[in-house]
């Protein structure tokens, strides 16, 4: 790590938004640094197949996509640090970010840290997390080969991961609190036609049961309580901004905490940009995150360089 280096742009998060910002920034001559908590590619690395990114007619595995992103940044000699962001001081002209991988300073900063799963906040959810309660099918599906499981949610993630989980589980209860899915039609059509998936409409989960591992759930269906024997539960109840490190920053957000930006990805804090899923936006996809990142880096180039 270069001591006391003042970067043009510190990029918080190495998902498609942050990585694309690094790509565009580096190619335009900015000195950029990427700080990523897990793996380049971020959340997409936990997706079995990315099926809707242009130019991949057969889709691409999420982890492979992440590795390609990393290779592309390495080819450009972009420094990438893996660590947890502890504190971000972004109000001043010089931005400073403290992480478990060291402290970074920059003239501008891009917040591209994405989202994290919402909890159901029910009994047993936290105590049995990792022991049958999961938020990541790609990570944990193999533990449920031949088993009976539940998936909660009705959005794209719940539908997509249910389809993936059918490769492992013998039986899946897909539990949705309403009588219509929120996810896109083509995923709905697929899920509705899988014999091993039983859809429980108008149903909520009120408790996850088990001593050392999940062995059942209590559900409420059309107002009636019922117990269901299952071996595991995958929760896809939407996502919230991954922004705990911004706690003390006075930055404009919507009522759910998603950061409001201009069309150039500028936030309400001068020199601070946001891109990808953490932004208040109409569509949260890899392609839109990448586009946000490209725009943000180009806006930084415009701000710092005079042609
Ligand atoms: P989402 O679209 O917000 O859907 C969350 C689902 O969870 C909704 O069906 C919601 O029910 C349900 N839910 C929320 N809180 C709940 C609770 N407390 N109890 C029970 N159910 C609850 O979230 P997501 O599916 O994680 O997707 C997030 C974003 O990523 C979306 O923009 C999505 O399009 C995108 N994404 C896209 C793909 C893809 O294109 N292949 C894949 C994954 C994610 P209601 O419907 O009743 O609100």
Short mmCIF file of C-alpha atoms and ligand atoms in Angstrom, two decimals:
data_model
loop_
_atom_site.label_atom_id
_atom_site.label_comp_id
_atom_site.label_asym_id
_atom_site.label_seq_id
_atom_site.Cartn_x
_atom_site.Cartn_y
_atom_site.Cartn_z
CA UNK A 1 0.00 0.00 0.00
CA UNK A 2 1.36 3.43 -0.96
CA UNK A 3 1.63 5.50 2.24
CA UNK A 4 -0.15 8.90 2.23
CA UNK A 5 -1.22 8.62 -1.40
CA UNK A 6 -3.99 11.03 -2.34
CA UNK A 7 -6.11 9.22 -4.93
CA UNK A 8 -8.30 11.04 -7.44
CA UNK A 9 -11.11 8.61 -6.64
CA UNK A 10 -11.65 6.17 -3.78
CA UNK A 11 -14.16 3.51 -4.81
CA UNK A 12 -16.05 1.87 -1.97
CA UNK A 13 -17.27 -1.50 -3.22
CA UNK A 14 -16.00 -3.71 -6.02
CA UNK A 15 -19.29 -4.92 -7.50
CA UNK A 16 -20.25 -4.16 -11.10
CA UNK A 17 -20.77 -0.45 -10.23
CA UNK A 18 -17.45 0.07 -8.44
CA UNK A 19 -15.46 -2.12 -10.82
CA UNK A 20 -16.83 -0.34 -13.89
CA UNK A 21 -16.08 3.05 -12.30
CA UNK A 22 -12.51 1.84 -11.72
CA UNK A 23 -12.28 0.68 -15.32
CA UNK A 24 -13.53 3.97 -16.76
CA UNK A 25 -11.57 6.06 -14.26
CA UNK A 26 -8.27 4.27 -14.80
CA UNK A 27 -8.62 4.35 -18.57
CA UNK A 28 -9.26 8.10 -18.39
CA UNK A 29 -6.11 8.65 -16.32
CA UNK A 30 -7.58 8.96 -12.82
CA UNK A 31 -5.66 7.39 -9.95
CA UNK A 32 -8.27 5.10 -8.45
CA UNK A 33 -8.34 2.58 -5.63
CA UNK A 34 -11.01 -0.05 -5.03
CA UNK A 35 -11.93 -1.29 -1.55
CA UNK A 36 -14.00 -4.46 -1.52
CA UNK A 37 -15.20 -6.46 1.45
CA UNK A 38 -15.54 -9.91 -0.14
CA UNK A 39 -14.69 -10.56 -3.77
CA UNK A 40 -14.55 -8.48 -6.93
CA UNK A 41 -18.00 -8.70 -8.44
CA UNK A 42 -19.67 -8.38 -5.03
CA UNK A 43 -23.13 -9.87 -4.73
CA UNK A 44 -23.09 -11.25 -8.26
CA UNK A 45 -20.42 -13.77 -7.22
CA UNK A 46 -23.11 -15.52 -5.17
CA UNK A 47 -25.33 -15.94 -8.24
CA UNK A 48 -25.22 -19.20 -10.10
CA UNK A 49 -25.96 -17.72 -13.51
CA UNK A 50 -26.07 -14.19 -14.79
CA UNK A 51 -28.52 -14.64 -17.65
CA UNK A 52 -29.40 -11.11 -18.65
CA UNK A 53 -26.09 -9.41 -19.32
CA UNK A 54 -25.59 -8.65 -23.03
CA UNK A 55 -23.11 -10.73 -25.03
CA UNK A 56 -23.36 -13.86 -22.87
CA UNK A 57 -25.87 -15.94 -24.89
CA UNK A 58 -25.59 -18.90 -22.52
CA UNK A 59 -25.32 -16.79 -19.37
CA UNK A 60 -22.23 -16.77 -17.19
CA UNK A 61 -21.53 -18.02 -13.69
CA UNK A 62 -21.50 -15.12 -11.18
CA UNK A 63 -18.14 -16.01 -9.61
CA UNK A 64 -16.60 -16.32 -13.08
CA UNK A 65 -17.99 -12.89 -13.99
CA UNK A 66 -16.36 -11.49 -10.82
CA UNK A 67 -13.02 -13.06 -11.72
CA UNK A 68 -13.17 -11.53 -15.19
CA UNK A 69 -13.89 -8.11 -13.65
CA UNK A 70 -10.90 -8.52 -11.35
CA UNK A 71 -8.63 -9.56 -14.22
CA UNK A 72 -9.73 -6.52 -16.23
CA UNK A 73 -8.83 -4.19 -13.34
CA UNK A 74 -5.53 -5.99 -12.75
CA UNK A 75 -4.65 -5.51 -16.43
CA UNK A 76 -5.08 -1.78 -15.82
CA UNK A 77 -3.02 -2.02 -12.60
CA UNK A 78 -5.88 -0.71 -10.48
CA UNK A 79 -5.03 -1.24 -6.80
CA UNK A 80 -7.67 -3.42 -5.12
CA UNK A 81 -7.77 -3.83 -1.34
CA UNK A 82 -9.90 -6.41 0.41
CA UNK A 83 -11.19 -5.23 3.76
CA UNK A 84 -14.12 -4.00 5.76
CA UNK A 85 -14.99 -0.29 5.63
CA UNK A 86 -15.01 0.94 9.21
CA UNK A 87 -15.49 4.68 8.87
CA UNK A 88 -15.85 7.06 5.94
CA UNK A 89 -15.21 10.76 6.48
CA UNK A 90 -16.50 12.26 3.27
CA UNK A 91 -17.69 15.79 4.15
CA UNK A 92 -14.33 17.56 3.76
CA UNK A 93 -12.54 18.39 0.51
CA UNK A 94 -10.15 15.52 1.17
CA UNK A 95 -12.13 12.30 1.67
CA UNK A 96 -10.79 9.75 4.10
CA UNK A 97 -11.84 6.13 4.48
CA UNK A 98 -10.72 3.84 7.30
CA UNK A 99 -10.82 0.15 6.52
CA UNK A 100 -9.47 -3.07 7.96
CA UNK A 101 -6.96 -2.93 5.06
CA UNK A 102 -5.69 0.55 5.98
CA UNK A 103 -6.66 4.20 5.56
CA UNK A 104 -7.24 5.78 2.15
CA UNK A 105 -7.54 9.43 1.13
CA UNK A 106 -8.93 10.87 -2.05
CA UNK A 107 -10.16 13.99 -3.79
CA UNK A 108 -13.48 12.27 -4.52
CA UNK A 109 -15.25 9.11 -3.36
CA UNK A 110 -17.76 6.76 -4.94
CA UNK A 111 -20.15 4.81 -2.71
CA UNK A 112 -20.93 1.54 -4.47
CA UNK A 113 -21.37 -0.83 -1.57
CA UNK A 114 -24.68 -2.27 -2.71
CA UNK A 115 -27.24 -3.83 -0.43
CA UNK A 116 -27.61 -6.52 2.21
CA UNK A 117 -30.54 -8.85 2.88
CA UNK A 118 -33.52 -7.79 4.95
CA UNK A 119 -34.27 -10.02 7.90
CA UNK A 120 -37.74 -11.34 8.63
CA UNK A 121 -37.12 -10.52 12.31
CA UNK A 122 -38.84 -13.65 13.59
CA UNK A 123 -38.01 -16.08 16.36
CA UNK A 124 -35.26 -18.54 15.42
CA UNK A 125 -33.98 -16.51 12.46
CA UNK A 126 -30.80 -15.26 14.09
CA UNK A 127 -30.16 -18.20 16.42
CA UNK A 128 -30.41 -20.70 13.52
CA UNK A 129 -28.59 -18.59 10.93
CA UNK A 130 -26.01 -20.84 9.27
CA UNK A 131 -27.77 -23.87 10.73
CA UNK A 132 -30.57 -24.08 8.21
CA UNK A 133 -31.36 -20.38 7.83
CA UNK A 134 -29.65 -18.92 4.77
CA UNK A 135 -29.75 -15.81 2.60
CA UNK A 136 -27.54 -17.27 -0.15
CA UNK A 137 -28.61 -20.28 -2.20
CA UNK A 138 -25.35 -20.42 -4.15
CA UNK A 139 -23.41 -20.65 -0.89
CA UNK A 140 -25.59 -23.19 0.91
CA UNK A 141 -27.72 -25.13 -1.60
CA UNK A 142 -25.46 -28.18 -1.55
CA UNK A 143 -26.29 -28.80 2.14
CA UNK A 144 -29.89 -29.49 1.16
CA UNK A 145 -29.48 -32.24 -1.42
CA UNK A 146 -32.59 -34.45 -1.30
CA UNK A 147 -34.12 -32.34 1.51
CA UNK A 148 -37.29 -30.33 1.98
CA UNK A 149 -36.80 -26.58 2.18
CA UNK A 150 -38.70 -23.30 2.14
CA UNK A 151 -37.94 -20.13 0.20
CA UNK A 152 -39.51 -16.88 1.38
CA UNK A 153 -40.27 -13.95 -0.93
CA UNK A 154 -41.89 -13.15 -4.23
CA UNK A 155 -39.30 -10.96 -5.96
CA UNK A 156 -36.74 -11.81 -8.66
CA UNK A 157 -34.27 -13.14 -6.09
CA UNK A 158 -36.74 -15.58 -4.50
CA UNK A 159 -37.88 -16.86 -7.89
CA UNK A 160 -34.41 -17.14 -9.38
CA UNK A 161 -32.97 -18.89 -6.34
CA UNK A 162 -35.95 -21.26 -6.10
CA UNK A 163 -35.19 -22.37 -9.65
CA UNK A 164 -31.53 -22.89 -8.71
CA UNK A 165 -32.43 -24.78 -5.51
CA UNK A 166 -34.54 -27.33 -7.42
CA UNK A 167 -31.24 -28.86 -8.54
CA UNK A 168 -30.60 -29.86 -4.93
CA UNK A 169 -33.75 -29.99 -2.81
CA UNK A 170 -36.36 -32.68 -3.33
CA UNK A 171 -39.24 -30.42 -2.32
CA UNK A 172 -39.49 -26.63 -2.05
CA UNK A 173 -42.24 -24.59 -0.43
CA UNK A 174 -42.16 -21.13 -1.97
CA UNK A 175 -43.81 -18.90 0.60
CA UNK A 176 -45.15 -15.52 -0.46
CA UNK A 177 -47.17 -13.08 1.63
CA UNK A 178 -49.44 -12.03 -1.24
CA UNK A 179 -51.28 -13.78 -4.08
CA UNK A 180 -49.08 -12.32 -6.83
CA UNK A 181 -45.35 -12.41 -7.37
CA UNK A 182 -43.36 -9.21 -7.68
CA UNK A 183 -40.64 -10.87 -9.81
CA UNK A 184 -40.51 -10.74 -13.60
CA UNK A 185 -42.90 -12.77 -15.72
CA UNK A 186 -40.39 -15.13 -17.28
CA UNK A 187 -39.13 -16.23 -13.85
CA UNK A 188 -42.73 -16.61 -12.65
CA UNK A 189 -43.57 -18.80 -15.65
CA UNK A 190 -40.60 -21.04 -14.91
CA UNK A 191 -41.32 -21.39 -11.18
CA UNK A 192 -45.02 -22.06 -11.70
CA UNK A 193 -44.16 -25.05 -13.88
CA UNK A 194 -41.73 -26.90 -11.60
CA UNK A 195 -43.45 -29.94 -10.02
CA UNK A 196 -41.20 -29.99 -6.94
CA UNK A 197 -42.14 -26.40 -6.05
CA UNK A 198 -45.31 -25.89 -4.02
CA UNK A 199 -46.35 -22.27 -3.79
CA UNK A 200 -47.95 -21.12 -0.56
CA UNK A 201 -49.74 -17.86 -1.37
CA UNK A 202 -50.93 -15.38 1.26
CA UNK A 203 -48.59 -17.01 3.73
CA UNK A 204 -46.09 -15.63 6.22
CA UNK A 205 -43.54 -17.37 8.41
CA UNK A 206 -43.90 -16.51 12.10
CA UNK A 207 -41.24 -18.75 13.66
CA UNK A 208 -38.29 -20.90 12.63
CA UNK A 209 -37.95 -24.00 14.79
CA UNK A 210 -35.11 -26.28 15.74
CA UNK A 211 -32.59 -26.91 18.50
CA UNK A 212 -29.23 -27.04 16.76
CA UNK A 213 -30.57 -26.93 13.24
CA UNK A 214 -33.79 -26.02 11.51
CA UNK A 215 -36.46 -28.73 11.59
CA UNK A 216 -39.59 -26.76 10.88
CA UNK A 217 -41.41 -23.45 10.62
CA UNK A 218 -44.65 -22.02 11.88
CA UNK A 219 -46.63 -20.38 9.09
CA UNK A 220 -49.78 -18.32 8.93
CA UNK A 221 -51.79 -19.04 5.79
CA UNK A 222 -54.98 -17.10 5.12
CA UNK A 223 -55.06 -16.24 8.83
CA UNK A 224 -54.60 -19.83 10.06
CA UNK A 225 -51.48 -21.10 11.90
CA UNK A 226 -49.83 -24.29 10.71
CA UNK A 227 -46.54 -26.13 11.28
CA UNK A 228 -44.43 -27.25 8.36
CA UNK A 229 -41.53 -29.73 8.62
CA UNK A 230 -38.53 -28.46 6.66
CA UNK A 231 -34.74 -28.85 6.78
CA UNK A 232 -33.82 -25.35 5.73
CA UNK A 233 -35.13 -21.94 4.83
CA UNK A 234 -33.81 -19.41 2.32
CA UNK A 235 -34.97 -15.84 2.93
CA UNK A 236 -35.30 -13.34 0.08
CA UNK A 237 -37.37 -10.56 1.64
CA UNK A 238 -35.73 -7.73 -0.28
CA UNK A 239 -32.57 -5.84 0.50
CA UNK A 240 -31.48 -2.69 2.31
CA UNK A 241 -28.58 -0.31 1.61
CA UNK A 242 -25.21 -1.51 2.87
CA UNK A 243 -24.28 1.81 4.44
CA UNK A 244 -23.66 1.44 8.18
CA UNK A 245 -20.30 3.20 7.74
CA UNK A 246 -22.14 6.33 6.53
CA UNK A 247 -24.06 6.67 9.79
CA UNK A 248 -22.72 10.14 10.56
CA UNK A 249 -22.78 11.52 7.02
CA UNK A 250 -25.49 14.05 6.21
CA UNK A 251 -26.38 12.76 2.73
CA UNK A 252 -29.75 12.87 0.97
CA UNK A 253 -31.47 9.47 0.95
CA UNK A 254 -35.01 8.25 0.31
CA UNK A 255 -37.16 6.93 3.15
CA UNK A 256 -35.58 3.45 2.80
CA UNK A 257 -32.03 4.80 3.00
CA UNK A 258 -31.15 4.55 -0.70
CA UNK A 259 -28.87 7.42 -1.75
CA UNK A 260 -30.37 10.07 -4.02
CA UNK A 261 -28.13 11.15 -6.89
CA UNK A 262 -28.20 13.41 -9.91
CA UNK A 263 -28.06 11.88 -13.39
CA UNK A 264 -24.25 12.22 -13.08
CA UNK A 265 -24.33 10.10 -9.88
CA UNK A 266 -23.49 13.12 -7.70
CA UNK A 267 -24.86 12.91 -4.18
CA UNK A 268 -25.81 15.88 -2.00
CA UNK A 269 -22.24 15.84 -0.58
CA UNK A 270 -19.73 17.64 -2.86
CA UNK A 271 -17.18 15.25 -4.36
CA UNK A 272 -19.15 12.18 -3.26
CA UNK A 273 -20.84 9.96 -5.85
CA UNK A 274 -23.05 6.88 -5.54
CA UNK A 275 -23.63 4.09 -8.04
CA UNK A 276 -25.39 0.75 -8.31
CA UNK A 277 -27.89 -0.85 -5.97
CA UNK A 278 -27.26 1.58 -3.10
CA UNK A 279 -28.66 4.39 -5.20
CA UNK A 280 -32.33 5.32 -5.38
CA UNK A 281 -33.04 3.90 -8.82
CA UNK A 282 -35.74 2.36 -10.97
CA UNK A 283 -33.86 -0.83 -11.86
CA UNK A 284 -31.24 -2.78 -9.90
CA UNK A 285 -29.36 -5.01 -12.30
CA UNK A 286 -25.72 -5.71 -13.13
CA UNK A 287 -26.06 -3.72 -16.33
CA UNK A 288 -27.55 -0.66 -14.62
CA UNK A 289 -24.94 -0.80 -11.84
CA UNK A 290 -22.17 -0.95 -14.44
CA UNK A 291 -23.71 1.98 -16.32
CA UNK A 292 -23.92 4.00 -13.08
CA UNK A 293 -20.24 3.29 -12.42
CA UNK A 294 -19.24 4.42 -15.90
CA UNK A 295 -21.22 7.65 -15.51
CA UNK A 296 -19.83 8.34 -12.03
CA UNK A 297 -16.20 7.90 -13.12
CA UNK A 298 -16.77 10.10 -16.16
CA UNK A 299 -18.32 12.78 -13.96
CA UNK A 300 -15.24 12.63 -11.70
CA UNK A 301 -12.97 12.97 -14.74
CA UNK A 302 -14.98 16.02 -15.79
CA UNK A 303 -14.75 17.50 -12.30
CA UNK A 304 -11.01 16.96 -11.77
CA UNK A 305 -9.56 17.40 -15.26
CA UNK A 306 -9.86 20.44 -17.45
CA UNK A 307 -9.50 19.70 -21.11
P1 LIG B 1 -37.66 -7.31 -3.94
O1 LIG B 1 -37.86 -7.19 -5.42
O2 LIG B 1 -37.78 -6.11 -3.08
O3 LIG B 1 -38.67 -8.43 -3.43
C1 LIG B 1 -38.72 -8.75 -2.07
C2 LIG B 1 -39.83 -9.76 -1.87
O4 LIG B 1 -39.86 -10.11 -0.50
C3 LIG B 1 -41.21 -9.20 -2.24
O5 LIG B 1 -41.95 -10.18 -2.92
C4 LIG B 1 -41.82 -8.88 -0.89
O6 LIG B 1 -43.21 -9.06 -0.84
C5 LIG B 1 -41.16 -9.91 0.02
N1 LIG B 1 -41.02 -9.42 1.38
C6 LIG B 1 -40.47 -8.25 1.81
N2 LIG B 1 -40.50 -8.17 3.15
C7 LIG B 1 -41.08 -9.31 3.58
C8 LIG B 1 -41.41 -9.81 4.87
N3 LIG B 1 -41.11 -9.14 5.99
N4 LIG B 1 -42.01 -11.01 4.94
C9 LIG B 1 -42.30 -11.71 3.82
N5 LIG B 1 -42.01 -11.30 2.57
C10 LIG B 1 -41.40 -10.10 2.47
O7 LIG B 1 -36.21 -7.92 -3.58
P2 LIG B 1 -35.26 -8.97 -4.36
O8 LIG B 1 -36.03 -10.07 -4.95
O9 LIG B 1 -34.16 -9.27 -3.40
O10 LIG B 1 -34.66 -8.08 -5.53
C11 LIG B 1 -33.95 -6.89 -5.21
C12 LIG B 1 -33.58 -6.18 -6.51
O11 LIG B 1 -32.63 -6.97 -7.24
C13 LIG B 1 -34.79 -5.99 -7.41
O12 LIG B 1 -34.66 -4.75 -8.06
C14 LIG B 1 -34.66 -7.12 -8.40
O13 LIG B 1 -35.25 -6.84 -9.66
C15 LIG B 1 -33.14 -7.29 -8.53
N6 LIG B 1 -32.82 -8.69 -8.87
C16 LIG B 1 -32.88 -9.04 -10.17
C17 LIG B 1 -32.61 -10.33 -10.54
C18 LIG B 1 -32.69 -10.71 -12.00
O14 LIG B 1 -32.98 -9.85 -12.82
N7 LIG B 1 -32.47 -11.95 -12.37
C19 LIG B 1 -32.31 -11.31 -9.58
C20 LIG B 1 -32.28 -10.92 -8.23
C21 LIG B 1 -32.56 -9.61 -7.90
P3 LIG B 1 -44.21 -8.07 -1.64
O15 LIG B 1 -44.11 -8.47 -3.07
O16 LIG B 1 -45.52 -8.35 -1.03
O17 LIG B 1 -43.71 -6.68 -1.36
#
